JSON list of C-alpha atoms in Angstrom, two decimals:
[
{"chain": "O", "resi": 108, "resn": "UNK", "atom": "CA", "xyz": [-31.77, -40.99, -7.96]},
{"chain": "O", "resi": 109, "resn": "UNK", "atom": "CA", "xyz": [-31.43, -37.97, -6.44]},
{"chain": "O", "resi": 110, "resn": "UNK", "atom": "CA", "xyz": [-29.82, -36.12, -3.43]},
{"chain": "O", "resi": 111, "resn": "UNK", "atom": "CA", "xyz": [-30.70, -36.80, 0.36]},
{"chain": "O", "resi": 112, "resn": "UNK", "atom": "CA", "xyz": [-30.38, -34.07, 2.26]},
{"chain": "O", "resi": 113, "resn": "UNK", "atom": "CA", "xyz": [-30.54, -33.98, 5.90]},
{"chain": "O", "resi": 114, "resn": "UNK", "atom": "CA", "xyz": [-32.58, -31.00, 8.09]},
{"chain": "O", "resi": 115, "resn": "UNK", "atom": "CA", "xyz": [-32.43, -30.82, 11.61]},
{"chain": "O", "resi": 116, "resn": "UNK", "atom": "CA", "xyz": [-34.99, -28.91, 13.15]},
{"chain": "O", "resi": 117, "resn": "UNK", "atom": "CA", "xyz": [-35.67, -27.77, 16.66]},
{"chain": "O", "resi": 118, "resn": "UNK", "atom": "CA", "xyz": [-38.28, -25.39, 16.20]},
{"chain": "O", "resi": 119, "resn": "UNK", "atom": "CA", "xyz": [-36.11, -22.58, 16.20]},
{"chain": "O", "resi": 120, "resn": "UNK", "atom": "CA", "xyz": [-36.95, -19.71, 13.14]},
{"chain": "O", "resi": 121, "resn": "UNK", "atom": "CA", "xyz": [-33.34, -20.75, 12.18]},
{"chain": "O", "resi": 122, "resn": "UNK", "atom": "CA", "xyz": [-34.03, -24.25, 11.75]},
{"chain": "O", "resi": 123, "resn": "UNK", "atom": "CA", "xyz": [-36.97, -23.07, 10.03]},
{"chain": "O", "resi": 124, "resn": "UNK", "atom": "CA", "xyz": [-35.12, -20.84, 7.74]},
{"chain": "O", "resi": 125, "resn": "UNK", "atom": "CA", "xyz": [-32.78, -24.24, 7.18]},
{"chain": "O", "resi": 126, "resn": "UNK", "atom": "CA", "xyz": [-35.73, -26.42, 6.25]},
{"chain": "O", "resi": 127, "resn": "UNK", "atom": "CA", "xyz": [-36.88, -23.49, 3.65]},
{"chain": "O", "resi": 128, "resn": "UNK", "atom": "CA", "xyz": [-33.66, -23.42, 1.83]},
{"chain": "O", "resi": 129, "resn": "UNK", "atom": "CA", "xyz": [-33.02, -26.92, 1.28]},
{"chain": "O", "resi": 130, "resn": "UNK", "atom": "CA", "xyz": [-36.66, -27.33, 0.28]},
{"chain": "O", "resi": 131, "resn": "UNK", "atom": "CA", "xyz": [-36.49, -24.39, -2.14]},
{"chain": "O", "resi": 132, "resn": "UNK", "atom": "CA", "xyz": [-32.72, -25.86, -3.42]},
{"chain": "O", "resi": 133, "resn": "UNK", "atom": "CA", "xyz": [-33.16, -29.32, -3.65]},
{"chain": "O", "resi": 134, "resn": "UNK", "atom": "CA", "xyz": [-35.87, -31.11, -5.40]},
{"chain": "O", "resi": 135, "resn": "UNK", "atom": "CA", "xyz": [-35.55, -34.52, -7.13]},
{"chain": "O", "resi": 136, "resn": "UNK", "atom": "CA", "xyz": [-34.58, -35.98, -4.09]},
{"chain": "O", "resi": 137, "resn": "UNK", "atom": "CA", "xyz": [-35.31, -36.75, -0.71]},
{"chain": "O", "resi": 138, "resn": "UNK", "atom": "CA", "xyz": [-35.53, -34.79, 2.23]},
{"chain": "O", "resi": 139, "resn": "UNK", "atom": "CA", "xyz": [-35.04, -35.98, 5.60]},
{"chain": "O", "resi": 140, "resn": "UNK", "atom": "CA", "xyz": [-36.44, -33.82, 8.36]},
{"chain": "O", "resi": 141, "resn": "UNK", "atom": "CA", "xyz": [-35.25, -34.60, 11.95]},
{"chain": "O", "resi": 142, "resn": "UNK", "atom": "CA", "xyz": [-35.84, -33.88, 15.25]},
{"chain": "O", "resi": 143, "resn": "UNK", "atom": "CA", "xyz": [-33.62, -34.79, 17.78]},
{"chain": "O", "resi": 144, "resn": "UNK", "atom": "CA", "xyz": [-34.70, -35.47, 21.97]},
{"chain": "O", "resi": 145, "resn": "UNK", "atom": "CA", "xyz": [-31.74, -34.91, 24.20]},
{"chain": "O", "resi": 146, "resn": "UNK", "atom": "CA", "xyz": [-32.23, -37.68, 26.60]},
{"chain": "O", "resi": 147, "resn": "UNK", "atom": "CA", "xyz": [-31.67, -35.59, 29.40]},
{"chain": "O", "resi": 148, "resn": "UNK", "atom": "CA", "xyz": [-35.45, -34.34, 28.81]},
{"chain": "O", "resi": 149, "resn": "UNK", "atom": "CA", "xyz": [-36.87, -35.27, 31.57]},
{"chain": "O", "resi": 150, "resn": "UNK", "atom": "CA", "xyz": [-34.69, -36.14, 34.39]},
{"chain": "O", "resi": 151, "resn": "UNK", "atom": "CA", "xyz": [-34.50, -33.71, 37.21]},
{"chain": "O", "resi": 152, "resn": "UNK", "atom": "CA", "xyz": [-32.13, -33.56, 40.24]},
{"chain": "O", "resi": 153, "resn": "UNK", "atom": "CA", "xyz": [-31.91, -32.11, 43.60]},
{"chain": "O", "resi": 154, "resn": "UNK", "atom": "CA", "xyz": [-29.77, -30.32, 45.45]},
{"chain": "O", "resi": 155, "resn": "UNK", "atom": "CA", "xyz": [-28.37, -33.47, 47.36]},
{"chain": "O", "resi": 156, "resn": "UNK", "atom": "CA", "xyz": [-27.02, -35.40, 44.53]},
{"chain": "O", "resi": 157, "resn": "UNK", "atom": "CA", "xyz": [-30.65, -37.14, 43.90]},
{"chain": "O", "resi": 158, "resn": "UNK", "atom": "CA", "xyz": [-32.87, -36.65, 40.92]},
{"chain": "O", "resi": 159, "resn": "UNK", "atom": "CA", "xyz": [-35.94, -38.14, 39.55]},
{"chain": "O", "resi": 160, "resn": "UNK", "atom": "CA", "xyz": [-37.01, -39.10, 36.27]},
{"chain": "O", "resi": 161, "resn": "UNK", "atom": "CA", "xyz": [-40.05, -37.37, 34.41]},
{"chain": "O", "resi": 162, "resn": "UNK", "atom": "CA", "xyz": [-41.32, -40.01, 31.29]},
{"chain": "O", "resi": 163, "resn": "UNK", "atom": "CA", "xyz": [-44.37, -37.03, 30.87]},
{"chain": "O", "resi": 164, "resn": "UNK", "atom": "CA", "xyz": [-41.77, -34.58, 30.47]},
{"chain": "O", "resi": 165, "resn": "UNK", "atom": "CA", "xyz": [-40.18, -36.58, 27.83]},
{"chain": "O", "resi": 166, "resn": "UNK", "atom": "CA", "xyz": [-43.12, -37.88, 26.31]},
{"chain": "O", "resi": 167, "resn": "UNK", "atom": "CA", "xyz": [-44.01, -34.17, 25.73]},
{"chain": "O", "resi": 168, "resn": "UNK", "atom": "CA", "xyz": [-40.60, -33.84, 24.24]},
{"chain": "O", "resi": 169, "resn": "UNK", "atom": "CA", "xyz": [-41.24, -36.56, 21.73]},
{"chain": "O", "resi": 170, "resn": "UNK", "atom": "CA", "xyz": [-44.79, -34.88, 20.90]},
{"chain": "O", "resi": 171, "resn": "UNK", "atom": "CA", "xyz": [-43.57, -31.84, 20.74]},
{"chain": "O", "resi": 172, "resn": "UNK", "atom": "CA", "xyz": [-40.65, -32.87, 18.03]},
{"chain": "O", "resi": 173, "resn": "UNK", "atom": "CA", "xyz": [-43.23, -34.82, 15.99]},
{"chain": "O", "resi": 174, "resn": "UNK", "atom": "CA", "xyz": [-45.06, -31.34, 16.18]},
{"chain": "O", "resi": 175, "resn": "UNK", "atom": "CA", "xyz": [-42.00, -29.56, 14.16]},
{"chain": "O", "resi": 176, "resn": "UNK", "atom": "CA", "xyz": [-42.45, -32.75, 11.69]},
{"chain": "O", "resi": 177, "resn": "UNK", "atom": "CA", "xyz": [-45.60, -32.08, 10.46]},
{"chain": "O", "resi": 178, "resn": "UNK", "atom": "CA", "xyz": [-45.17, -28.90, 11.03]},
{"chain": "O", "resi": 179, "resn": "UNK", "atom": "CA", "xyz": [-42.23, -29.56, 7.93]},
{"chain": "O", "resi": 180, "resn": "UNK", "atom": "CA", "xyz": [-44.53, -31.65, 6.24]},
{"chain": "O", "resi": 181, "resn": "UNK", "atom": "CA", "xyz": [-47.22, -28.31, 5.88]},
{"chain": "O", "resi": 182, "resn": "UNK", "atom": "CA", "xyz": [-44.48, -26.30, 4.66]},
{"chain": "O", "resi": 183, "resn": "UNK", "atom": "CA", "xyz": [-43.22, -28.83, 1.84]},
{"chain": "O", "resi": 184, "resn": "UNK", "atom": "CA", "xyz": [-46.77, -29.18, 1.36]},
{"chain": "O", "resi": 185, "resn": "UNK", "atom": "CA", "xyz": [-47.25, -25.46, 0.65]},
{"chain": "O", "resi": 186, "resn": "UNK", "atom": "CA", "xyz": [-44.14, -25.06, -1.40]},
{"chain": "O", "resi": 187, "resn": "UNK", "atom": "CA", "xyz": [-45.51, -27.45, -3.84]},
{"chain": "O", "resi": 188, "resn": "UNK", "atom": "CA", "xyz": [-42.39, -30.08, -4.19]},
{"chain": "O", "resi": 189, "resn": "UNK", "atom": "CA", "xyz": [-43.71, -33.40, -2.81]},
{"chain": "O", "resi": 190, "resn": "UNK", "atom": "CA", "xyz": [-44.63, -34.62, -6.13]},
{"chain": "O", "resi": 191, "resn": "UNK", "atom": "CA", "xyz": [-40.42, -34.08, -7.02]},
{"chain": "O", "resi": 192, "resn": "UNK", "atom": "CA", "xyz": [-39.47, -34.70, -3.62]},
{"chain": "O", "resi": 193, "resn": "UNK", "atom": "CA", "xyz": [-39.85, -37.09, -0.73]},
{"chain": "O", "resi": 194, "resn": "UNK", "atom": "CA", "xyz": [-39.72, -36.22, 2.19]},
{"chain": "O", "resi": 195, "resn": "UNK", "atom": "CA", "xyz": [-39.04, -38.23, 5.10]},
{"chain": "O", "resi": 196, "resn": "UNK", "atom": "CA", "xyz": [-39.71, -37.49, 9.44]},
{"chain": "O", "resi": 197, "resn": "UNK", "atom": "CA", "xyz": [-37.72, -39.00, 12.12]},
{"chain": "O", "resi": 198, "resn": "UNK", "atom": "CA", "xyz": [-37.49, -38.07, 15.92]},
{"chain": "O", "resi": 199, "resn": "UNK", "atom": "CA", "xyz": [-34.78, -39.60, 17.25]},
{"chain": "O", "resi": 200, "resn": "UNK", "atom": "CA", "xyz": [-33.52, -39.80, 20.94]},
{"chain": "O", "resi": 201, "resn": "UNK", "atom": "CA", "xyz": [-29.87, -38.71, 21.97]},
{"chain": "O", "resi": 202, "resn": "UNK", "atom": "CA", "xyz": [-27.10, -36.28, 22.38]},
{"chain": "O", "resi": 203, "resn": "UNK", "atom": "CA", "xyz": [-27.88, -33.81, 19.30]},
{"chain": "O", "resi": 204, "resn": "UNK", "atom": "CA", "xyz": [-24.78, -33.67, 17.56]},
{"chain": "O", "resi": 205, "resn": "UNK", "atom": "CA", "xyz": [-23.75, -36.96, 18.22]},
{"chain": "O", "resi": 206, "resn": "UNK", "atom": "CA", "xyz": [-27.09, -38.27, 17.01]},
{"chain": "O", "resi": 207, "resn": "UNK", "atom": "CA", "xyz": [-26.89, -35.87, 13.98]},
{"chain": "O", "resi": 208, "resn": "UNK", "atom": "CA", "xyz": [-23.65, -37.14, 13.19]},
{"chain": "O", "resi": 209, "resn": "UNK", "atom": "CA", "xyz": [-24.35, -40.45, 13.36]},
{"chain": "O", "resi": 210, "resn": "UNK", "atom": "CA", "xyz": [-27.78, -40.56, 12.02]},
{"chain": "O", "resi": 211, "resn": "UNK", "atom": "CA", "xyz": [-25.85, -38.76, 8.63]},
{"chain": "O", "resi": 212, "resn": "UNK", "atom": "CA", "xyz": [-23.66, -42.07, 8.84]},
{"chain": "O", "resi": 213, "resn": "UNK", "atom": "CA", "xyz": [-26.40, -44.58, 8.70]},
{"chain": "O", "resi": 214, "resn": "UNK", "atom": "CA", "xyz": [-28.02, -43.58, 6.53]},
{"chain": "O", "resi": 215, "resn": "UNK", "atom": "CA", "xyz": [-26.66, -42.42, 3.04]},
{"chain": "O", "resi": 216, "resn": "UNK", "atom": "CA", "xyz": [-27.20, -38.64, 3.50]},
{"chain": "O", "resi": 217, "resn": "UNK", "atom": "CA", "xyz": [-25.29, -36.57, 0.90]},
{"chain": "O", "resi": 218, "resn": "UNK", "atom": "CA", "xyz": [-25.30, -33.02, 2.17]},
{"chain": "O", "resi": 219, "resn": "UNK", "atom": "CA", "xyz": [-26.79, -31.60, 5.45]},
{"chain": "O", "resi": 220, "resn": "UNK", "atom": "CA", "xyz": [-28.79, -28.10, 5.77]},
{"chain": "O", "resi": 221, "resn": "UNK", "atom": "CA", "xyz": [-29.12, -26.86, 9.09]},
{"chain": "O", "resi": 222, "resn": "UNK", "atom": "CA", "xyz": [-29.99, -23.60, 11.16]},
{"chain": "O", "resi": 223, "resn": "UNK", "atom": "CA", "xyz": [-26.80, -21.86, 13.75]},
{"chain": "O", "resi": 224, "resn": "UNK", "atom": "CA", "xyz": [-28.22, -19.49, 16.40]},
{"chain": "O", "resi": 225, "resn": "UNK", "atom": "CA", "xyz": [-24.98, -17.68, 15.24]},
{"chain": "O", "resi": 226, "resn": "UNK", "atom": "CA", "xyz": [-24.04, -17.49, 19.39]},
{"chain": "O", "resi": 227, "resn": "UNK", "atom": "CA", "xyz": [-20.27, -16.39, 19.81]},
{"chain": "O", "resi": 228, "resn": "UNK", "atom": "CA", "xyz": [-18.21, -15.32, 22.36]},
{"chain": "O", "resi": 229, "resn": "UNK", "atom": "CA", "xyz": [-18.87, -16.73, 26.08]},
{"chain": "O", "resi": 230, "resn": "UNK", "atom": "CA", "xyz": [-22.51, -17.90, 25.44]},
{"chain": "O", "resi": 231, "resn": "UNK", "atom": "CA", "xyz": [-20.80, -20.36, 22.26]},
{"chain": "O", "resi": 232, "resn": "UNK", "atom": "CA", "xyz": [-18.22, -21.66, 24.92]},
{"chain": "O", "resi": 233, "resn": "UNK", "atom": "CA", "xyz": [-20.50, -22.15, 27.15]},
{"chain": "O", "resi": 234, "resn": "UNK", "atom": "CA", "xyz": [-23.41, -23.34, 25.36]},
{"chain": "O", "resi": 235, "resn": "UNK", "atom": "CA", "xyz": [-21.68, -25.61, 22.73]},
{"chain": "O", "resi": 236, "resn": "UNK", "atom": "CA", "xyz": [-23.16, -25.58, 19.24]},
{"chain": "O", "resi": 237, "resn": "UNK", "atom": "CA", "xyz": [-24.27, -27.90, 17.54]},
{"chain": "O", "resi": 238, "resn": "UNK", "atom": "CA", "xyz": [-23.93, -26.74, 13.99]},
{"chain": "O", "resi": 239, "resn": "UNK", "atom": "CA", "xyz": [-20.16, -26.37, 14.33]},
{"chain": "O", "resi": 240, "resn": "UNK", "atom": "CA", "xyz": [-19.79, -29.93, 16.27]},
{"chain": "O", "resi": 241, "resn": "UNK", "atom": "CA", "xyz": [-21.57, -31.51, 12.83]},
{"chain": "O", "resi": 242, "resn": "UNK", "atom": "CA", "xyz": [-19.72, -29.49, 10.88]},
{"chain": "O", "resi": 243, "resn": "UNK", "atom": "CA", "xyz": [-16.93, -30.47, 12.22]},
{"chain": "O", "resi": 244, "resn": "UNK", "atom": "CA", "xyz": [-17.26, -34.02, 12.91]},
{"chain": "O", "resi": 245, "resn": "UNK", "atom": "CA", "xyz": [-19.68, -34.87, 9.63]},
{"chain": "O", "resi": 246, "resn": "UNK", "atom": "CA", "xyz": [-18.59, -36.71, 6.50]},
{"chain": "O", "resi": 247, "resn": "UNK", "atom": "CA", "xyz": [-20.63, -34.71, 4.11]},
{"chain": "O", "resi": 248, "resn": "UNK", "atom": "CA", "xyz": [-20.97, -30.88, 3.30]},
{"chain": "O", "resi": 249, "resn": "UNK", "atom": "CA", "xyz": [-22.56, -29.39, 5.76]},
{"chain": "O", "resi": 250, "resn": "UNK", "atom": "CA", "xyz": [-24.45, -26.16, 5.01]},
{"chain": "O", "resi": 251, "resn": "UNK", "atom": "CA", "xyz": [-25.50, -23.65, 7.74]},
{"chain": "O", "resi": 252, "resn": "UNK", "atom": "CA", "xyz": [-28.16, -20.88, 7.52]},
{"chain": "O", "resi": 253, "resn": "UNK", "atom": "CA", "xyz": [-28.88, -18.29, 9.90]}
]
């Protein structure tokens, strides 16, 4: 039995580059690609206090994510490892790091791979990151590529 290893991917050339180094350092195992949906996708509010809810807008969210799986699928395809490998989709619905996190928990993943959009400064404070949250919070290795 080999390794699982855990990609997250939101379609960013990082997460990309992620998915290509696990898949070109890990074979014999399994591969879990997934793509997380903030649940906020979708909801929309006013400038009273108000908001509405927008299931298209997250139903497009959803489609799009299961885009970046097969998407994953293509390249694995193309690298020529599925008959070493599995690989395995998943879109799954919550906060991202939370759901990373916790999605690494239930499931017997040894070692995560995933992209950083290397922000720093004001735009990190301000715009979180989820790589260092998992890093952080994760109870496996946790390998970023940027």
């Amino acid at each position: 039995m080999g390794i699982h290893v855990l990609v997250p991917l939101d379609g960013s050339p990082q997460s990309w580059a992620a998915f290509d180094h696990a898949v070109a350092t890990y074979d014999e195992g399994t591969i879990t690609a997934l793509h997380v949906v903030n649940p906020m996708a979708g909801v929309y509010g006013d400038y009273e206090g108000g908001g509405y809810y927008d299931a298209q807008a997250y139903d497009r969210a959803v489609e799009r994510g299961e885009g970046f799986l097969e998407r994953a699928r293509t390249r694995a395809e193309d690298a020529d490892i599925l008959e070493t490998t599995v690989l395995e989709t998943t879109v799954e619905t919550g906060p991202p790091a939370r759901t990373i996190v916790q999605y690494i928990d239930e499931n017997d993943v040894d070692h995560v791979v995933m992209g950083s959009h290397g922000r720093s400064g004001v735009a990190r404070v301000l715009l979180g990151s989820v790589a260092e949250s998992v890093t952080r919070r994760a109870s496996v290795p946790v390998t970023v590529v940027r």
